Amino acid sequence: MVDLTKKPFYLNDEQIKWVNDNYNNLSLDEKIGQLFVLLKATPHFDDNILNDLINNSHLGGFRWQNQDMNGAYLQNTTLQKFSKIPLLIAANCDEGGNGVAPNGTFVATAVECGAGSDTQNAYNVGYVAAKEASALGANWMFNPVVDVYKNWRNTIVNTRAFSDDPKKVLEYARAYIKGIKAANPNMACTAKHFPGDGVEELDQHLVMGVNNLSVDEWEKNFGYVYRNLINDGLETIMVGHIALPNMSRKLVLGIKNEEIKPATLSKEILTDLLRKDMGFNGLIITDATHMLGFSGVEKRCNALPDAIIAGCDMLLFANDVKEDMESVKNAYLDKRLTEERLKDACFRILGLKAKLHLNDEKIKIPSKENLNIIGCEEHKKYTKKAAEECITLVKDTRKYLPLNPEKQKRCYLVYVNSTPTSKGYKGDKTKQILIDELKNAGFEVDVCPNFHDLENEKGVNFMNMVEMMSMTSRKEFIMNHDFALVVINVKGYAQENNVRIRWSCNHSKEMPWYNEEIPTIAMSLNYTNHLIDIPQIHTYINAYSDNVINIKTAIEKIVGKSEFKGKAEENVFCDRWETRL
């Protein structure tokens, strides 16, 4: 059983009494409900819908999504008012307050912070995230990400990891947590994704992840980070659907390959390693249970209770709420899930709620007046600071920069975005931001056609598009353009295991055939590893975000109004010699 007097809870006698009293007043269904963090993504709800959600699920935690700030505030506070036990309300804020509402403040990605010279930007991300999330009633941060970016092919943590160096990851994660606590001491932090992502290239949304490091290498990297954070008093850990086979083989002699499970279902990884060996006394939550790394390896009716049995205290999201809770209840009635394990999990959940003083109405439900802090101008100053200090000139081997808009006025802009996934695609707003900011800087902009955009133009058929996307006379092209700017805004989520540049059609004008004809500069607004697909381009910039502040700041650096200060790690060169040329 958990000791609530010790790290990270440090509860006093009154708080422990609150935990005991509440636990003893819960029915079996209510105890099982405490194990679930549910999601209500629809923007349409009313008191009856939320009341039914609470009465039917008795949920222990909640995470909102797809809400404007007023809707999110109303939903979160209404849930708290109706709930018998105060809720843990979670926010997912990798980059700042943009994780809480559409108008929240993007500050910087983790990799952007890591490109800077110190930890201040990581602190600012945490500070802004907590300020804006707290205004909406959140008390639990699903951050920081403490994965170590070891494999350049991994696009899941490419922008979400601070570094490929575990010492730097720890330093920046500590700064992020310090920012959270400065903004709201009553907000819990979560390190993720234990036992560690970034070693391979697969996405746990699609498959079970495998961290194949040896036990010694794991300890030097992920073990180092987690052991230190646990010692610091970290409250919660999110477990990824990632197997740690070499550790499992050490802890369970003779274990067969088919018996090796993702950490979310692995007793040896959660109970033997994380609890007993590493001494983590806090709360363990699974990553989202709809991900195939979890739901694709075991029947759901077994996987959900098995995660609790293995050592998880809370389950993130439900498929069918009633059915999922019945699965856990049946395991308890069948005595697979013991009374002791259920009580231990509930005590950790209630203990965290007591630590965060959620029985205090003023802490549980913030004043609506705090909403004006979301997306405020003061917070946007942190965005500018991060962009100024972290945007990175990865290479400029032919010394094309800085550009002079008076002498190199004519820009050939190639904007490469992700392949549209919907027939409702109506263009990418970022392209217009780029055009506007380039014009503001003094450039004339000739935009390369994009197949997806041409599809939306009236009177343009397939043959027209093929002709419009074909290459032109080199001589004519050189006469009309002073330089080319290739801007890459490619991202992916839960559709493929690795995300790369994909030109909008084959043999199109977009491809850098112009690279040796005129000075050509490439700039990424998202992933940092695009040199694998455009190694021939001699000037490459990582700008880290497609928000207007990062774009404007990057252009200021391109024209020499300010210097590039960010520093790239070796993984941006993708283990290839030709990417450095």
Coordinates of N, CA and C in Angstrom, one line a residue, residues 417-429 452-453 455-457:
N417 N 3.2 21.4 -47.7 CA 2.5 21.1 -46.5 C 2.1 19.6 -46.5
S418 N 1.5 19.2 -45.4 CA 1.1 17.8 -45.3 C 0.0 17.5 -46.3
T419 N 0.0 16.2 -46.8 CA -1.1 15.8 -47.8 C -2.4 15.9 -47.1
P420 N -3.4 16.7 -47.7 CA -4.7 16.8 -47.1 C -5.3 15.4 -46.9
T421 N -6.0 15.3 -45.8 CA -6.7 14.0 -45.5 C -8.2 14.1 -45.6
S422 N -8.7 15.3 -46.1 CA -10.1 15.5 -46.2 C -10.5 16.2 -47.5
K423 N -11.6 15.8 -48.1 CA -12.1 16.5 -49.3 C -12.5 17.9 -48.9
G424 N -12.6 18.2 -47.7 CA -12.9 19.6 -47.2 C -11.8 20.5 -47.2
Y425 N -10.6 20.1 -47.6 CA -9.4 20.9 -47.6 C -9.6 22.2 -48.4
K426 N -9.4 23.3 -47.8 CA -9.6 24.6 -48.5 C -8.3 25.5 -48.5
G427 N -7.2 24.8 -48.4 CA -5.9 25.5 -48.4 C -5.3 25.6 -47.0
D428 N -4.1 26.1 -47.0 CA -3.3 26.2 -45.7 C -3.1 27.6 -45.4
K429 N -3.6 28.1 -44.3 CA -3.5 29.5 -43.9 C -2.1 30.0 -43.7
H452 N -2.7 20.3 -54.6 CA -3.9 20.2 -53.7 C -4.7 21.6 -53.8
D453 N -4.0 22.7 -53.9 CA -4.6 24.0 -54.1 C -5.3 24.1 -55.4
E455 N -6.5 21.8 -57.2 CA -7.7 21.0 -57.3 C -9.0 21.8 -56.9
N456 N -8.8 22.9 -56.0 CA -9.9 23.6 -55.5 C -10.3 24.8 -56.5
E457 N -9.4 25.1 -57.5 CA -9.7 26.2 -58.4 C -10.7 25.8 -59.4

